Short mmCIF file of C-alpha atoms in Angstrom, two decimals:
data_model
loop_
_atom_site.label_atom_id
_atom_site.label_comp_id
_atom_site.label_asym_id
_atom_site.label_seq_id
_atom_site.Cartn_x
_atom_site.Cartn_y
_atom_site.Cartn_z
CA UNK J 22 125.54 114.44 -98.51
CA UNK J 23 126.00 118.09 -100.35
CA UNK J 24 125.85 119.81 -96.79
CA UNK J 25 127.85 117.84 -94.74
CA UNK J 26 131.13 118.66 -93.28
CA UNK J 27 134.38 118.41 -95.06
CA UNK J 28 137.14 116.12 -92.81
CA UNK J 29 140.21 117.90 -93.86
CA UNK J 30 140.78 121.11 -92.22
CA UNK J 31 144.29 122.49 -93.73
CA UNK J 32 143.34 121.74 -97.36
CA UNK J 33 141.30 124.52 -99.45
CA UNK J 34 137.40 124.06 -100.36
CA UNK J 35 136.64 125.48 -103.31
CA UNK J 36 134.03 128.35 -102.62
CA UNK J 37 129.98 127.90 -103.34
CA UNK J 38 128.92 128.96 -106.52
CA UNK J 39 126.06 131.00 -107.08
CA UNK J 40 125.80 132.75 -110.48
CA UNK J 41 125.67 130.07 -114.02
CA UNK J 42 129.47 131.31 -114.77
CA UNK J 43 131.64 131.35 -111.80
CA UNK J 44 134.09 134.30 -112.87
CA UNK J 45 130.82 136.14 -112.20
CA UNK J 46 131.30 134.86 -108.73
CA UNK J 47 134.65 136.13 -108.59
CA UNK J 48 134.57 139.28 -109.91
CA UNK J 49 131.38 139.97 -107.30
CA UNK J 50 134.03 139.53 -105.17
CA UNK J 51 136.48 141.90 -106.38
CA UNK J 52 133.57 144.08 -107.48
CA UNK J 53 132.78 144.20 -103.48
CA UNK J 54 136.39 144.63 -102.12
CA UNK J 55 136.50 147.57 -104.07
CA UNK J 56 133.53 148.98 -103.07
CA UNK J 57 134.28 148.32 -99.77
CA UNK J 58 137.04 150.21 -99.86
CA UNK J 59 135.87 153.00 -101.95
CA UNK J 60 133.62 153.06 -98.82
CA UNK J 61 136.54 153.33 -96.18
CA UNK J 62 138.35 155.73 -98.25
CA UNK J 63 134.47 158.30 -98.63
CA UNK J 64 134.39 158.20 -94.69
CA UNK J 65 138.47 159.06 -94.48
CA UNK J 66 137.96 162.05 -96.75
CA UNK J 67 134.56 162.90 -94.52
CA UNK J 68 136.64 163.24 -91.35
CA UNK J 69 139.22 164.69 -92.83
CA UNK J 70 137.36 167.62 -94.16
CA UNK J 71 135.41 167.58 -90.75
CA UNK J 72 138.55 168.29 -88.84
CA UNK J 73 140.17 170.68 -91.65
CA UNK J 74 136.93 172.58 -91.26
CA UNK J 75 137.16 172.57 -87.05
CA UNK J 76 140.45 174.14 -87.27
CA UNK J 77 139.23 176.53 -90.05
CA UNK J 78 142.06 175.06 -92.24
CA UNK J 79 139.25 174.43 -94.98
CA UNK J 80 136.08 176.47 -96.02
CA UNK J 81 133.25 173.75 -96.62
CA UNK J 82 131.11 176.17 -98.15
CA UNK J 83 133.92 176.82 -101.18
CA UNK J 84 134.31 172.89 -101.41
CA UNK J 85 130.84 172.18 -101.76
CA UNK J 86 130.47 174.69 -104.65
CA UNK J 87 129.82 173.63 -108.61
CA UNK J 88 133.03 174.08 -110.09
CA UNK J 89 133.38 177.06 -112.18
CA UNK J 90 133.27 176.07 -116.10
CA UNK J 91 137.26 176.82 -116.30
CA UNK J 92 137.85 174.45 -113.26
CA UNK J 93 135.76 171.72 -115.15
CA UNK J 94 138.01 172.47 -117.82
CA UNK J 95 141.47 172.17 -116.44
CA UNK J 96 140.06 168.29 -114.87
CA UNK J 97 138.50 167.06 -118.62
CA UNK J 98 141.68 165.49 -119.63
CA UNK J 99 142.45 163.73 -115.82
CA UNK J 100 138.52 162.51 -116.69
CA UNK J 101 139.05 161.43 -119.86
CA UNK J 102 142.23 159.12 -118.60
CA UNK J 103 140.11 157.85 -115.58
CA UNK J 104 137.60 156.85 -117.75
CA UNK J 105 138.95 155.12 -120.42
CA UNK J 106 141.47 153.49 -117.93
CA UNK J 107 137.94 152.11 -116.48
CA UNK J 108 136.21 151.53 -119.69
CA UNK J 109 138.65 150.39 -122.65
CA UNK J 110 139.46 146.33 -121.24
CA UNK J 111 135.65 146.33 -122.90
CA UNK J 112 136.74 146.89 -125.94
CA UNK J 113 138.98 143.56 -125.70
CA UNK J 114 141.76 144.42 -127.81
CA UNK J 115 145.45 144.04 -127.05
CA UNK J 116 147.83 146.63 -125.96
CA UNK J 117 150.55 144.72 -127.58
CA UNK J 118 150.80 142.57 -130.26
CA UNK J 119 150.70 138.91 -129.43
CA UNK J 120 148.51 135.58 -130.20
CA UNK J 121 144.76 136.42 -130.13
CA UNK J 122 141.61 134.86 -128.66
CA UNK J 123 141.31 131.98 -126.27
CA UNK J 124 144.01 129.18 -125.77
CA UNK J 125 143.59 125.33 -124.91
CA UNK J 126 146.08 122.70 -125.13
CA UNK J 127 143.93 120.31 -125.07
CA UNK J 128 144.43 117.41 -127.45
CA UNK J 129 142.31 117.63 -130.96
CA UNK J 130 139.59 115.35 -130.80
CA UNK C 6 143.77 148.91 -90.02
CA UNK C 7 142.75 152.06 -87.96
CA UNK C 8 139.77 152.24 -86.19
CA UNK C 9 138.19 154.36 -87.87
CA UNK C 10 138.80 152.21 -91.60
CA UNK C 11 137.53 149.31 -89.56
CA UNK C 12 134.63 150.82 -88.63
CA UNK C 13 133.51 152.15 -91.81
CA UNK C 14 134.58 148.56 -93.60
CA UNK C 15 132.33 146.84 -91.06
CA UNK C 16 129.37 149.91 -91.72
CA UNK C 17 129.83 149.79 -95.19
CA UNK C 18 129.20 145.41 -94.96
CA UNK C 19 126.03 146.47 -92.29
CA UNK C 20 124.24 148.85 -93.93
CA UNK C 21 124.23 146.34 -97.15
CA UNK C 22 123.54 143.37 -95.12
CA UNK C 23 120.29 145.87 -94.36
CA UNK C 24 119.46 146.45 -98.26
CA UNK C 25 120.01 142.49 -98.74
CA UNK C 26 117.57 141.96 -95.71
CA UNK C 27 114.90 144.52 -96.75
CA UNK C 28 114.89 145.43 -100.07
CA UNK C 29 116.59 142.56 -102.07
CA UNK C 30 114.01 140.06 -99.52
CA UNK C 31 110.87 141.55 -100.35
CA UNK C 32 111.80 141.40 -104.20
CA UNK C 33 112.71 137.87 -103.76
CA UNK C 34 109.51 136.78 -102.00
CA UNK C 35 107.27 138.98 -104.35
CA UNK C 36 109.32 137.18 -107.63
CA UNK C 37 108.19 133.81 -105.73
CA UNK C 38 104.77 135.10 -105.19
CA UNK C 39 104.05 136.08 -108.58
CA UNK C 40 106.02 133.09 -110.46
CA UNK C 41 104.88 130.23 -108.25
CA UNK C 42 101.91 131.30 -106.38
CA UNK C 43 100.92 127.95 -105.45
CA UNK C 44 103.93 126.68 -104.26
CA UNK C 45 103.74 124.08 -101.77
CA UNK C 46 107.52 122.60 -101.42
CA UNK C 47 110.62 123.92 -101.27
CA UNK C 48 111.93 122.53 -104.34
CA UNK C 49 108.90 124.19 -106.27
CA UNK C 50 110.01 127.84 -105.37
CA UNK C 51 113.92 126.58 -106.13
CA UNK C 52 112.34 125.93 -109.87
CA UNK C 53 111.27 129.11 -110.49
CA UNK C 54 114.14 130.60 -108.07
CA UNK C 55 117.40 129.70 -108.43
CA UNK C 56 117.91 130.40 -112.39
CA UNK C 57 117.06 134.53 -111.40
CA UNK C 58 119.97 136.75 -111.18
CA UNK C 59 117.58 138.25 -108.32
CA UNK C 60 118.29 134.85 -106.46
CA UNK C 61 121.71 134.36 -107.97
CA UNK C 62 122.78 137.74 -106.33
CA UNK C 63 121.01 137.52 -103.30
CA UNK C 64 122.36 133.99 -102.33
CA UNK C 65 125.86 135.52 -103.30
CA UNK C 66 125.87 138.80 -101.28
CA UNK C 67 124.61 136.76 -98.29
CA UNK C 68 127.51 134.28 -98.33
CA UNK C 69 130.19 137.15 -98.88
CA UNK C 70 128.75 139.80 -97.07
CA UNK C 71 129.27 136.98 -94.23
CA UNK C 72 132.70 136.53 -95.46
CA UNK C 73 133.77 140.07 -95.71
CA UNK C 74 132.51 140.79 -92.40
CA UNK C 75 134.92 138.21 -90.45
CA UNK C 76 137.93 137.34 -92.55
CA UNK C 77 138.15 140.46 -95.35
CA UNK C 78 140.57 143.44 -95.28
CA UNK C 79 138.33 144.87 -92.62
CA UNK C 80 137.16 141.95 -91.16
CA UNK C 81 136.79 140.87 -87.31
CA UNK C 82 138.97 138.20 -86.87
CA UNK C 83 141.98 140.48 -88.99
CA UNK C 84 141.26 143.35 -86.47
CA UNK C 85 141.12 141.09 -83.57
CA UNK C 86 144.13 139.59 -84.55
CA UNK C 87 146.19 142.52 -84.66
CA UNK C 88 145.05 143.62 -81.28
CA UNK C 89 145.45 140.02 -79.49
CA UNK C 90 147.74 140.62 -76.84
CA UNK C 91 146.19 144.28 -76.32
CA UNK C 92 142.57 142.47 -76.56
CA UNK C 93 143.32 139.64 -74.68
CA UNK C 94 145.24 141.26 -71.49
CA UNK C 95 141.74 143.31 -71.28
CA UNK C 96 139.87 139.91 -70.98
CA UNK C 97 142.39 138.12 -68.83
CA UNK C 98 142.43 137.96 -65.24
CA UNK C 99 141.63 135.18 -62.38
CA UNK C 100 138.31 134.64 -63.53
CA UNK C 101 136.66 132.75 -60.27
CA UNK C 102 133.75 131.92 -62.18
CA UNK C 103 135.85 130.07 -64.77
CA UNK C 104 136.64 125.87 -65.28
CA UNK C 105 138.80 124.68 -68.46
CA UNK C 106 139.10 121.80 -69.59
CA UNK C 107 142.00 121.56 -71.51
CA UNK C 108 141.72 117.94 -71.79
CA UNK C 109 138.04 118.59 -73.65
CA UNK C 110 138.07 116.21 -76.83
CA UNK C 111 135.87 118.53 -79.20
CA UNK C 112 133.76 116.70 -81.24
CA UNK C 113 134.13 116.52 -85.58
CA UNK C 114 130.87 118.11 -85.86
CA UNK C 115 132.44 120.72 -83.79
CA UNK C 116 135.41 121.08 -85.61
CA UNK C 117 134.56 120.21 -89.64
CA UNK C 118 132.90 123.65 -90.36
CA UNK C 119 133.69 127.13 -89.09
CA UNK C 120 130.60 128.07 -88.39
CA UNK C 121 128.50 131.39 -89.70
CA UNK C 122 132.03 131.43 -91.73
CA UNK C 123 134.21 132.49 -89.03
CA UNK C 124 137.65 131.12 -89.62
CA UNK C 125 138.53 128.83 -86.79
CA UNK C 126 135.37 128.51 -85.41
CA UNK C 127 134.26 130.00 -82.23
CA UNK C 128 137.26 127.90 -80.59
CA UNK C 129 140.19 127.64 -82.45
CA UNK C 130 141.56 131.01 -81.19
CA UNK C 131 141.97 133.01 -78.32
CA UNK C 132 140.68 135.99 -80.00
CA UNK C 133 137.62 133.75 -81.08
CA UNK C 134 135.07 134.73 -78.06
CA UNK C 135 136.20 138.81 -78.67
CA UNK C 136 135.58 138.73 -82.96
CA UNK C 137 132.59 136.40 -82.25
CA UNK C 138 130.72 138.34 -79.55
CA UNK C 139 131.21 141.80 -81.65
CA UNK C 140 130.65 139.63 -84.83
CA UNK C 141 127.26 138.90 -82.84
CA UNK C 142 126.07 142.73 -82.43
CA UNK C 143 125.59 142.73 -85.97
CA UNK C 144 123.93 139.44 -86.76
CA UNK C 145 120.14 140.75 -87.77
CA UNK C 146 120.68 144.19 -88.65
CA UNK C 147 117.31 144.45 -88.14
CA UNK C 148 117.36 143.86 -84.71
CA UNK C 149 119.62 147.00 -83.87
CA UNK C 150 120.64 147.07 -80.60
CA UNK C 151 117.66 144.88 -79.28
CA UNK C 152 119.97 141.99 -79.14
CA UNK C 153 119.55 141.92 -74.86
CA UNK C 154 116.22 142.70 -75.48
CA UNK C 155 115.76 139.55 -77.06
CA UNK C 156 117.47 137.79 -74.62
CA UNK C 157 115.43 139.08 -71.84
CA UNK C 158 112.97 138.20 -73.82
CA UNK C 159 113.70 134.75 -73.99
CA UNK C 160 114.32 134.56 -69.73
CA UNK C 161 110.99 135.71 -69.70
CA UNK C 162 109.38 132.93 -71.06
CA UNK C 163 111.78 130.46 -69.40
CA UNK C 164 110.77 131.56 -66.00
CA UNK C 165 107.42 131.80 -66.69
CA UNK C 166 106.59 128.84 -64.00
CA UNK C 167 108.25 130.81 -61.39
CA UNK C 168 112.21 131.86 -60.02
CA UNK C 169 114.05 128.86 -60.97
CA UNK C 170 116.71 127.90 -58.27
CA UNK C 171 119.64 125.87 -60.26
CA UNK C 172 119.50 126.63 -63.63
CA UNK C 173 121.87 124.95 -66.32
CA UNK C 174 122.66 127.15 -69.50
CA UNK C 175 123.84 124.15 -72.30
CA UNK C 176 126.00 125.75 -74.87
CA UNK C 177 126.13 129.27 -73.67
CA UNK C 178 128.66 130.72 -76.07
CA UNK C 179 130.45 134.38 -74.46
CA UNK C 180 127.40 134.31 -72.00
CA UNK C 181 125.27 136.63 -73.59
CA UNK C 182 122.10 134.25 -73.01
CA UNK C 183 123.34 133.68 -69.49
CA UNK C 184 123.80 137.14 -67.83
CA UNK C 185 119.91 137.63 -67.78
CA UNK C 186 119.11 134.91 -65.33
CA UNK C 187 122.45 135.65 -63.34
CA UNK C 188 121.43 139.58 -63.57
CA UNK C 189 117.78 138.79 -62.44
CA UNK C 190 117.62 135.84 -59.98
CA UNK C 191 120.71 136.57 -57.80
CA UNK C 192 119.90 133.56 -55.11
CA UNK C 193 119.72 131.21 -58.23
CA UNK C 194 122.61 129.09 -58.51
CA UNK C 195 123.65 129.22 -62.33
CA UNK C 196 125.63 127.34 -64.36
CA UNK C 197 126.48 127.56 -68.00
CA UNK C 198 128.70 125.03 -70.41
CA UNK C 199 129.99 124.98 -73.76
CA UNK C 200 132.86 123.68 -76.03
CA UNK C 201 134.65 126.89 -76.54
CA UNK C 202 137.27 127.87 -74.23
CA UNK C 203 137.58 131.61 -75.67
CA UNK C 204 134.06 131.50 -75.18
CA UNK C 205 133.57 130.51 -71.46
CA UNK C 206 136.65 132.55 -70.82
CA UNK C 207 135.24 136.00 -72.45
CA UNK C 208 131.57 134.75 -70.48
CA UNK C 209 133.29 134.16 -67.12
CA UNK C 210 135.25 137.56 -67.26
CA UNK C 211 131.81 139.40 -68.24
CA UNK C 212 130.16 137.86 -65.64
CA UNK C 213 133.00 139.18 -63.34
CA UNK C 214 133.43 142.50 -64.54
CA UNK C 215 128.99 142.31 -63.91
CA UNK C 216 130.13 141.32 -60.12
CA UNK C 217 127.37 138.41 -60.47
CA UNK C 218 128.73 135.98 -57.59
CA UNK C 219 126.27 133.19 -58.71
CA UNK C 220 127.14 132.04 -62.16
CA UNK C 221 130.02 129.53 -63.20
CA UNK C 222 131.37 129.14 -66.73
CA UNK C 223 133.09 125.29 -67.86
CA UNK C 224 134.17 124.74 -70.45
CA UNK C 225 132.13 121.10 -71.26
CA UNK C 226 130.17 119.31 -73.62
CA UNK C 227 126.46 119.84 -73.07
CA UNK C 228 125.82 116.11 -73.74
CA UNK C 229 128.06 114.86 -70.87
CA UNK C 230 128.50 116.75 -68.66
CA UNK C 231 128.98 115.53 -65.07
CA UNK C 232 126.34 116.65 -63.01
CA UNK C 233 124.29 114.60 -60.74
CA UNK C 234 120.73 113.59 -61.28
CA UNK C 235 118.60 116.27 -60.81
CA UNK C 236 120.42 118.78 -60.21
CA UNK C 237 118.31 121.63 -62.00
CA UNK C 238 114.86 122.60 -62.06
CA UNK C 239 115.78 124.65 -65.31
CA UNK C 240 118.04 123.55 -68.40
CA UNK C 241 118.06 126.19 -70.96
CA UNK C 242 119.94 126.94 -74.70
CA UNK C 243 120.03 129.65 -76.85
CA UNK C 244 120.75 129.31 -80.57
CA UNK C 245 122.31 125.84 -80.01
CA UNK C 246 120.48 123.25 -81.19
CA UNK C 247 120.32 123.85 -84.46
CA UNK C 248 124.37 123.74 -85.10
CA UNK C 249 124.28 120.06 -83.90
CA UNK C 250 124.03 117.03 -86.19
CA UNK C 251 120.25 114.72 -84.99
CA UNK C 252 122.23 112.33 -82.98
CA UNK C 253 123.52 115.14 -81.13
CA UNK C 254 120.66 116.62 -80.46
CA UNK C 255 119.58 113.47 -78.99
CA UNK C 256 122.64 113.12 -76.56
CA UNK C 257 121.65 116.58 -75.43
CA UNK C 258 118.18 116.17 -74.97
CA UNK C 259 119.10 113.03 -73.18
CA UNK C 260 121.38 114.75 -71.13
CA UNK C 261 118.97 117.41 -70.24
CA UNK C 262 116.41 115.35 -68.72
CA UNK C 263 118.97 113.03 -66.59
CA UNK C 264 120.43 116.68 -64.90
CA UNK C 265 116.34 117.55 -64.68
CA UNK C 266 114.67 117.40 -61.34
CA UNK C 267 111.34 115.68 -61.57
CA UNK C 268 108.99 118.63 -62.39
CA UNK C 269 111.81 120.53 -63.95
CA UNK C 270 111.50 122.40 -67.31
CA UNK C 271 113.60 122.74 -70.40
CA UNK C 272 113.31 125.64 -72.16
CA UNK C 273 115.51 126.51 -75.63
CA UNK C 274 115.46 129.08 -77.58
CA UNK C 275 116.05 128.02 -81.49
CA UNK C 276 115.24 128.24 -85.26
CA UNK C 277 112.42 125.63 -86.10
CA UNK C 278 108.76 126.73 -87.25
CA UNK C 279 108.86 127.53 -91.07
CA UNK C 280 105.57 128.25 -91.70
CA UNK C 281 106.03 128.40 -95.78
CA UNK C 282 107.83 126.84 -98.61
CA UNK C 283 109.40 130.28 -99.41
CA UNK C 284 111.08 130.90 -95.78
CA UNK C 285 111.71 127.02 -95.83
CA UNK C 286 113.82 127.60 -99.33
CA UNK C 287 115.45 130.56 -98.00
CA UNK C 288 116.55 129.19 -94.31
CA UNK C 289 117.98 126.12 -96.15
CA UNK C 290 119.75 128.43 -98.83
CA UNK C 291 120.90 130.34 -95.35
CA UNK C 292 122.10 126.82 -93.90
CA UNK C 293 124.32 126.02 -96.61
CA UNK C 294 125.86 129.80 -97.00
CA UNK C 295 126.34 130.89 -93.76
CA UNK C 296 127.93 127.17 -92.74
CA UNK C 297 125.46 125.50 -90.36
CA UNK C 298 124.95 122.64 -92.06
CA UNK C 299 122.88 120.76 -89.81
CA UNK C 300 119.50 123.51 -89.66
CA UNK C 301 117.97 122.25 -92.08
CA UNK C 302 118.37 118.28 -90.41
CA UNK C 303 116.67 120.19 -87.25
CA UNK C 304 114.09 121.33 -89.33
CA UNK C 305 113.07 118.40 -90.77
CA UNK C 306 113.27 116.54 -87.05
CA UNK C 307 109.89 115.78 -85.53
CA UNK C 308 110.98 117.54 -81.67
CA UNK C 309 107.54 116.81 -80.75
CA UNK C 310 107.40 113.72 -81.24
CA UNK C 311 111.45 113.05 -80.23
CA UNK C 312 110.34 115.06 -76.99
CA UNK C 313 107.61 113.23 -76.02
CA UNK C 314 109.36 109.78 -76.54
CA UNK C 315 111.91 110.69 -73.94
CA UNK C 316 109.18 110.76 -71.69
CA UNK C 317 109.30 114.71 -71.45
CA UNK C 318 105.26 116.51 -71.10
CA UNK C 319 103.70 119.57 -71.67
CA UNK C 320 105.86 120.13 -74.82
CA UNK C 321 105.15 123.61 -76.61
CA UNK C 322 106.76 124.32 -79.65
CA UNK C 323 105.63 128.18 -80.57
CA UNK C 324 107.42 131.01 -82.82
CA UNK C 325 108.91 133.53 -80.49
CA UNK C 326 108.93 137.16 -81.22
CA UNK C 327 112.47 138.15 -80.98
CA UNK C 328 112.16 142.40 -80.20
CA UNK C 329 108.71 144.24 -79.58
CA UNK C 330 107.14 145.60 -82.84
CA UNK C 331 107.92 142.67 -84.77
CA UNK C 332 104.86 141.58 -86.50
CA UNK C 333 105.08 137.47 -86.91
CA UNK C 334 103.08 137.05 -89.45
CA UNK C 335 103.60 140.22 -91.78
CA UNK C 336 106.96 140.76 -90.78
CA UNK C 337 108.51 141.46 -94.75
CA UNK C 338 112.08 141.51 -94.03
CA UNK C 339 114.44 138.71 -93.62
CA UNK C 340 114.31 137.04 -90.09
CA UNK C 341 115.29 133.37 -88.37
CA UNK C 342 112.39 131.44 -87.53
CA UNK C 343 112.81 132.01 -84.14
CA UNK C 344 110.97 129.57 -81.61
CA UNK C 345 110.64 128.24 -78.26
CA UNK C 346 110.78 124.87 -77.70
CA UNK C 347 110.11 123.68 -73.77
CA UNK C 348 108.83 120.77 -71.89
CA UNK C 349 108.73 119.19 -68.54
CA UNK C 350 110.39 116.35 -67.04
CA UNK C 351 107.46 114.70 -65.24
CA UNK C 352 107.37 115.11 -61.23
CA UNK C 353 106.07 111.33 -61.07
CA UNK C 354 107.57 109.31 -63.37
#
C-alpha cells in the first residue's frame, strides 16, 4: 500500500514528488533555503540598524533616503556583476571549453 | 544558530505556512470549484487537480514548509539539539507525577514513520517532547495562540455530563490536553498515558511546575494498559486516534470500555467528518505529506457503527469548532476536520 510505513529506519527514502520533473522539486528546495535565509539575514540587518540607531551610531532618516544620482552611479557596476552572476547560467553556455550538451553512457540501442 | 536567526527562520516558515493556508487554499478550492463543479469523489477533484502547478506547489510547500520547520538550518529539532543539556536540565527534576517504563516495547506503527515529519518521532530523543511541544504552538497558524483555548474547549464538552471523578487521558503527548481537567477539577483523580517517554517526562514536569497534585503521567500503551475494570467514569484522547493503524484503534477502543465504569463516557477529540470531496482530497493529500499515514484509514472507518458493536450507546459523532469565531461551514482557510467523537459504556449491561 502507497501510504504505508517503510520497515527500515537507517536507510534513506527517497522524498515525495510533487511537480512532473523532480529537479523542480529540488530546486523548490534550494529556492526556499535561500529565501529562508535571505529572511534571517533582512531581520539581522533590522536589529542591527535598530540598535545603531538607539545609540545614535546611525541616522535612519539618511539611510532611508533615495540615493543621490552619483551614489546610484558609483553601485551600477557592483549591479551589473550581481546581476549577471544571477542571470547568465540562463544563457547555458560554458565558461570553458569542454564537451557540450547532455551525456549518457548508455548502450546504443 | 542565535536566537534571534532562529526565530526569524521559524517566522519566516510561519508567516508562509499562513499564505499557503489562506491565500494559496482559497485559490485551490475556487480552481476545484470552477473546473469540477460537480465533483462527487475524491478522485474526481484529483483529475482536474493534481496536473495544476497551483496543486503541484501547494502540495510541495506543505510537505517542506513541514520539513523546514523541524529538521532545516533553522529548524526545531537542530535548535533543540544544540541546547540539550541546557534544555533538558530545565525539564529535569524528581518529577512525582512521573512512571517510565523503560521496558515499553513500542509498537512498528509507532516507530515506521516520524510523524508530522519530525525526525525521530515524538520518542526517539530526549529533546523530542521540548521541539515537539514548541513545534505544536505553530501547528494551525490560524489558530494563533488559541491553542489552550481549544483545549478548554474540548474539556468542555467532555464534562458536559457533570465533574468526572477518575478520568483517563489515552495518548496524552507533553500534556497539553491534560492540564485542563487537572487545572479545573482538582478532587478528580487524573491519569494520562502515552508511548513517549520525552513526552510524559516534559507532561509530568509541567504538571509539577503547575503544582497540580492530582495528575500522574506513565509512560504506557493506551491499548494495555493495566488498570482494573472500571476504574474511570471518563476516558478521553486528543489528536490520537487518527495516527493509529484500524486494528489499533480497535485495541484502544477495546481498552477504553474494559477501564470504563458502567455509565462512564468516552470522549475524543479527532479529525473525522469531511463533509466534501474537496476537503476529503486535501486531508488525504495532508496524510501522505505531513506523515500520518493512517488518517485517511480513520476516515474511511465506520466509528459509528465500530462503536456501537462494542456495545458502547449514545454515540455522537459531531464537527467541533476548534477557537470561537470560526465559522464551520464558511470557514475558507485551511483547517483539520476537527470532531468529537463520544459514547457511553452502558450502566446495565
Amino acid at each position: 500500500m502507497e501510504n504505508a510505513p517503510h520497515t527500515s529506519p537507517n536507510t534513506p527514502r527517497a522524498e515525495q514528488q510533487f511537480f512532473d520533473d523532480p529537479a523542480m522539486d529540488r530546486l523548490m528546495g534550494t529556492v526556499m533555503a535561500l529565501a529562508q535565509e535571505h529572511y534571517v539575514l533582512r531581520d539581522r540587518v533590522r536589529a542591527l540598524e535598530g540598535e545603531l540607531a538607539r545609540t545614535k551610531a546611525l541616522n535612519p532618516a539618511a539611510l532611508d533616503q533615495e540615493p543621490t544620482p552619483e551614489q546610484r552611479a558609483e553601485t551600477t557596476a557592483d549591479r551589473s556583476d550581481f546581476v549577471e552572476a544571477l542571470l547568465k547560467p540562463l544563457l547555458g553556455q560554458q565558461e570553458a571549453l569542454g564537451a557540450p550538451g547532455r551525456h549518457s553512457l548508455k548502450a546504443n540501442v | 544558530m542565535d536566537e534571534r536567526a532562529f526565530a526569524a527562520g521559524q517566522d519566516f516558515l510561519l508567516a508562509a505556512k499562513t499564505f499557503w493556508t489562506t491565500t494559496m487554499y482559497r485559490e485551490l478550492r475556487d480552481t476545484a470549484a470552477v473546473r469540477a463543479p460537480q465533483a462527487e469523489t475524491m478522485a474526481h477533484v484529483a483529475e482536474v487537480l493534481e496536473k495544476t502547478v497551483l496543486y503541484q506547489s501547494f502540495a510541495w510547500l506543505e510537505r517542506h514548509l513541514q520539513r523546514m520547520k523541524y529538521a532545516g538550518r533553522y529548524g526545531l529539532m537542530p535548535y533543540h539539539r544544540e541546547r540539550r543539556a541546557a534544555l533538558l536540565n530545565t525539564v529535569s527534576g524528581d518529577e512525582a507525577a512521573l512512571e517510565l517504563d523503560p521496558d515499553l516495547a513500542l509498537p512498528a506503527y509507532y516507530t515506521g514513520v516520524d510523524i508530522h515529519q519530525q525526525p525521530g518521532g515524538v520518542w526517539r530523543d530526549d529533546i523530542a517532547a521540548l521541539a515537539y511541544e514548541r513545534g505544536a504552538r505553530s501547528t494551525t497558524p490560524m489558530l494563533g495562540t488559541a491553542h489552550k483555548d481549544l483545549h478548554d474547549r474540548f474539556t468542555d464538552i467532555a464534562v458536559e455530563q457533570g465533574a468526572p471523578e477518575k478520568v483517563l487521558d489515552m495518548g496524552c503527548g507533553f500534556g497539553k490536553s491534560t492540564q485542563p481537567f487537572a487545572q479545573r477539577f482538582p478532587d478528580a483523580s487524573i491519569e494520562a498515558v502515552d508511548l513517549s517517554a520525552p513526552c510524559v517526562s516534559l507532561a509530568a514536569h509541567t504538571t509539577q511546575k503547575n503544582q497540580a497534585k492530582n495528575v500522574r503521567f506513565r509512560q504506557m500503551d493506551a491499548c494495555a494498559t493495566d488498570y482494573d475494570d472500571e476504574s474511570f467514569d471518563l476516558v478521553t484522547s486528543t489528536m490520537v486516534i487518527h495516527e493509529m493503524p484500524p486494528k489499533t484503534i480497535d485495541a484502544m477502543l477495546d481498552e477504553a470500555y474494559r477501564v470504563l465504569e458502567p455509565g462512564g463516557r468516552m470522549v475524543h477529540l479527532d479529525f473525522y467528518c469531511l463533509p466534501d470531496a474537496f476537503r476529503q482530497f486535501i486531508y488525504y493529500g495532508h496524510a501522505r505529506r505531513n506523515n500520518e499515514p493512517y488518517m485517511p484509514l480513520l476516515a474511511e472507518t465506520d466509528l459509528a457503527d465500530v462503536l456501537a458493536r462494542k456495545g458502547f450507546t449514545d454515540i455522537e459523532i459531531a464537527p467541533f469548532q476548534e477557537a470561537s469565531g470560526v465559522d464551520m461551514d464558511a470557514n475558507d482557510a485551511w483547517r483539520f476536520p476537527w470532531t468529537v467523537i463520544a459514547a457511553t459504556k452502558p450502566a446495565v449491561v
